[in-house]
């Protein structure tokens, strides 16, 4: 088994911190961090409920913030760390923004568009390919998701 680089673990821990913050706001616990030259330039968590915006996923918000930080829509040389495999919207945003590398924690068998349902970031028909690393701190990310949805189901059944 290949060893995970320490930088990937460090930055994924930051993304997990953002995911926990999302859960505190009753948002689906997904967190994202974007780095450039090994330094964090953007962090975000899901904000769909807070902003009443179905597109306000952690990855999309982080990509927008990173573009503002760099002053360019192209995120060449950037790595996006996200706790859960991106959906179609967010995988598309990775391609469109030219993110160089995507590192994610756990797979999303229902919505994942990187390896689970689709392979958007590695589709050679597109004009940009994203290097993909999966499984970094996957157990922690999956545990956060499971706990969140278990709590949500319990509160719904108590109504």
GROMACS .gro file of C-alpha atoms in nm:
model
  159
    1UNK     CA    1   0.000   0.000   0.000
    2UNK     CA    2   0.132   0.341  -0.100
    3UNK     CA    3   0.200   0.583   0.183
    4UNK     CA    4   0.008   0.913   0.183
    5UNK     CA    5   0.229   1.224   0.172
    6UNK     CA    6   0.227   1.417   0.501
    7UNK     CA    7   0.116   1.737   0.323
    8UNK     CA    8  -0.195   1.558   0.196
    9UNK     CA    9  -0.280   1.443   0.548
   10UNK     CA   10  -0.220   1.790   0.693
   11UNK     CA   11  -0.438   1.968   0.437
   12UNK     CA   12  -0.710   1.702   0.455
   13UNK     CA   13  -0.722   1.753   0.832
   14UNK     CA   14  -0.794   2.119   0.760
   15UNK     CA   15  -1.074   2.016   0.523
   16UNK     CA   16  -1.215   1.785   0.793
   17UNK     CA   17  -1.212   2.079   1.034
   18UNK     CA   18  -1.423   2.273   0.783
   19UNK     CA   19  -1.658   1.973   0.746
   20UNK     CA   20  -1.712   1.967   1.122
   21UNK     CA   21  -1.791   2.338   1.109
   22UNK     CA   22  -2.052   2.269   0.839
   23UNK     CA   23  -2.218   2.008   1.062
   24UNK     CA   24  -2.243   2.262   1.345
   25UNK     CA   25  -2.452   2.476   1.107
   26UNK     CA   26  -2.669   2.176   1.012
   27UNK     CA   27  -2.502   2.167   0.670
   28UNK     CA   28  -2.394   1.837   0.512
   29UNK     CA   29  -2.041   1.797   0.655
   30UNK     CA   30  -1.821   1.854   0.352
   31UNK     CA   31  -1.512   2.069   0.381
   32UNK     CA   32  -1.268   2.192   0.119
   33UNK     CA   33  -0.923   2.351   0.118
   34UNK     CA   34  -0.729   2.481  -0.181
   35UNK     CA   35  -0.353   2.516  -0.177
   36UNK     CA   36  -0.110   2.689  -0.408
   37UNK     CA   37   0.263   2.638  -0.368
   38UNK     CA   38   0.192   2.431  -0.057
   39UNK     CA   39   0.005   2.713   0.120
   40UNK     CA   40  -0.368   2.741   0.189
   41UNK     CA   41  -0.533   3.007  -0.026
   42UNK     CA   42  -0.900   2.917   0.034
   43UNK     CA   43  -1.114   2.717   0.275
   44UNK     CA   44  -1.487   2.650   0.272
   45UNK     CA   45  -1.763   2.421   0.388
   46UNK     CA   46  -2.107   2.349   0.249
   47UNK     CA   47  -2.334   2.652   0.268
   48UNK     CA   48  -2.641   2.534   0.076
   49UNK     CA   49  -2.885   2.571   0.365
   50UNK     CA   50  -2.723   2.883   0.508
   51UNK     CA   51  -2.727   3.070   0.175
   52UNK     CA   52  -3.037   2.892   0.041
   53UNK     CA   53  -2.825   2.816  -0.264
   54UNK     CA   54  -2.819   2.462  -0.404
   55UNK     CA   55  -2.485   2.535  -0.573
   56UNK     CA   56  -2.306   2.648  -0.255
   57UNK     CA   57  -2.108   2.327  -0.214
   58UNK     CA   58  -1.777   2.343  -0.028
   59UNK     CA   59  -1.572   2.283  -0.343
   60UNK     CA   60  -1.746   2.551  -0.549
   61UNK     CA   61  -1.722   2.808  -0.272
   62UNK     CA   62  -1.352   2.727  -0.219
   63UNK     CA   63  -1.283   2.751  -0.593
   64UNK     CA   64  -1.451   3.092  -0.606
   65UNK     CA   65  -1.248   3.213  -0.306
   66UNK     CA   66  -0.922   3.077  -0.450
   67UNK     CA   67  -0.985   3.255  -0.781
   68UNK     CA   68  -1.042   3.579  -0.588
   69UNK     CA   69  -0.721   3.523  -0.391
   70UNK     CA   70  -0.513   3.456  -0.702
   71UNK     CA   71  -0.689   3.718  -0.911
   72UNK     CA   72  -0.739   3.463  -1.189
   73UNK     CA   73  -1.008   3.210  -1.276
   74UNK     CA   74  -0.740   2.957  -1.371
   75UNK     CA   75  -0.626   2.760  -1.067
   76UNK     CA   76  -0.327   2.601  -1.240
   77UNK     CA   77  -0.082   2.471  -0.982
   78UNK     CA   78  -0.355   2.445  -0.718
   79UNK     CA   79  -0.464   2.138  -0.524
   80UNK     CA   80  -0.820   2.100  -0.401
   81UNK     CA   81  -0.861   1.889  -0.086
   82UNK     CA   82  -1.219   1.784  -0.016
   83UNK     CA   83  -1.355   1.540   0.237
   84UNK     CA   84  -1.602   1.369   0.002
   85UNK     CA   85  -1.582   1.285  -0.368
   86UNK     CA   86  -1.717   1.581  -0.569
   87UNK     CA   87  -2.054   1.574  -0.745
   88UNK     CA   88  -2.105   1.660  -1.114
   89UNK     CA   89  -2.122   2.034  -1.045
   90UNK     CA   90  -1.804   2.038  -0.838
   91UNK     CA   91  -1.608   1.798  -1.059
   92UNK     CA   92  -1.706   2.020  -1.351
   93UNK     CA   93  -1.586   2.326  -1.159
   94UNK     CA   94  -1.250   2.151  -1.104
   95UNK     CA   95  -1.214   2.100  -1.479
   96UNK     CA   96  -1.337   2.448  -1.572
   97UNK     CA   97  -1.108   2.622  -1.320
   98UNK     CA   98  -0.808   2.411  -1.429
   99UNK     CA   99  -0.738   2.278  -1.078
  100UNK     CA  100  -0.419   2.075  -1.119
  101UNK     CA  101  -0.485   1.817  -0.852
  102UNK     CA  102  -0.784   1.687  -0.656
  103UNK     CA  103  -0.742   1.498  -0.329
  104UNK     CA  104  -1.054   1.358  -0.166
  105UNK     CA  105  -1.141   1.147   0.134
  106UNK     CA  106  -1.433   0.908   0.091
  107UNK     CA  107  -1.625   0.813  -0.220
  108UNK     CA  108  -1.984   0.920  -0.273
  109UNK     CA  109  -2.167   0.623  -0.429
  110UNK     CA  110  -2.485   0.828  -0.492
  111UNK     CA  111  -2.346   1.152  -0.637
  112UNK     CA  112  -1.971   1.105  -0.693
  113UNK     CA  113  -1.857   1.226  -1.034
  114UNK     CA  114  -1.482   1.159  -1.006
  115UNK     CA  115  -1.467   0.779  -0.969
  116UNK     CA  116  -1.800   0.645  -0.839
  117UNK     CA  117  -2.065   0.727  -1.100
  118UNK     CA  118  -1.868   0.930  -1.354
  119UNK     CA  119  -1.503   1.005  -1.426
  120UNK     CA  120  -1.540   1.368  -1.522
  121UNK     CA  121  -1.196   1.487  -1.402
  122UNK     CA  122  -1.016   1.223  -1.610
  123UNK     CA  123  -1.238   1.232  -1.921
  124UNK     CA  124  -0.996   1.275  -2.210
  125UNK     CA  125  -1.268   1.433  -2.426
  126UNK     CA  126  -1.244   1.745  -2.209
  127UNK     CA  127  -0.980   2.015  -2.244
  128UNK     CA  128  -0.832   1.968  -1.896
  129UNK     CA  129  -0.749   1.660  -1.690
  130UNK     CA  130  -0.719   1.674  -1.313
  131UNK     CA  131  -0.471   1.454  -1.126
  132UNK     CA  132  -0.668   1.255  -0.869
  133UNK     CA  133  -0.572   1.112  -0.530
  134UNK     CA  134  -0.846   0.941  -0.335
  135UNK     CA  135  -0.884   0.788   0.008
  136UNK     CA  136  -0.689   1.038   0.221
  137UNK     CA  137  -0.842   1.017   0.571
  138UNK     CA  138  -1.142   0.845   0.413
  139UNK     CA  139  -1.251   0.674   0.736
  140UNK     CA  140  -1.272   1.006   0.920
  141UNK     CA  141  -1.466   1.170   0.637
  142UNK     CA  142  -1.706   0.878   0.607
  143UNK     CA  143  -1.760   0.871   0.985
  144UNK     CA  144  -1.856   1.240   0.980
  145UNK     CA  145  -2.107   1.179   0.702
  146UNK     CA  146  -2.257   0.872   0.871
  147UNK     CA  147  -2.293   1.048   1.206
  148UNK     CA  148  -2.455   1.352   1.044
  149UNK     CA  149  -2.713   1.153   0.850
  150UNK     CA  150  -2.784   0.922   1.145
  151UNK     CA  151  -2.857   1.226   1.362
  152UNK     CA  152  -3.069   1.378   1.084
  153UNK     CA  153  -3.274   1.058   1.047
  154UNK     CA  154  -3.326   1.040   1.425
  155UNK     CA  155  -3.445   1.400   1.449
  156UNK     CA  156  -3.678   1.348   1.151
  157UNK     CA  157  -3.830   1.031   1.298
  158UNK     CA  158  -3.891   1.208   1.633
  159UNK     CA  159  -4.117   1.467   1.469
   0.00000   0.00000   0.00000
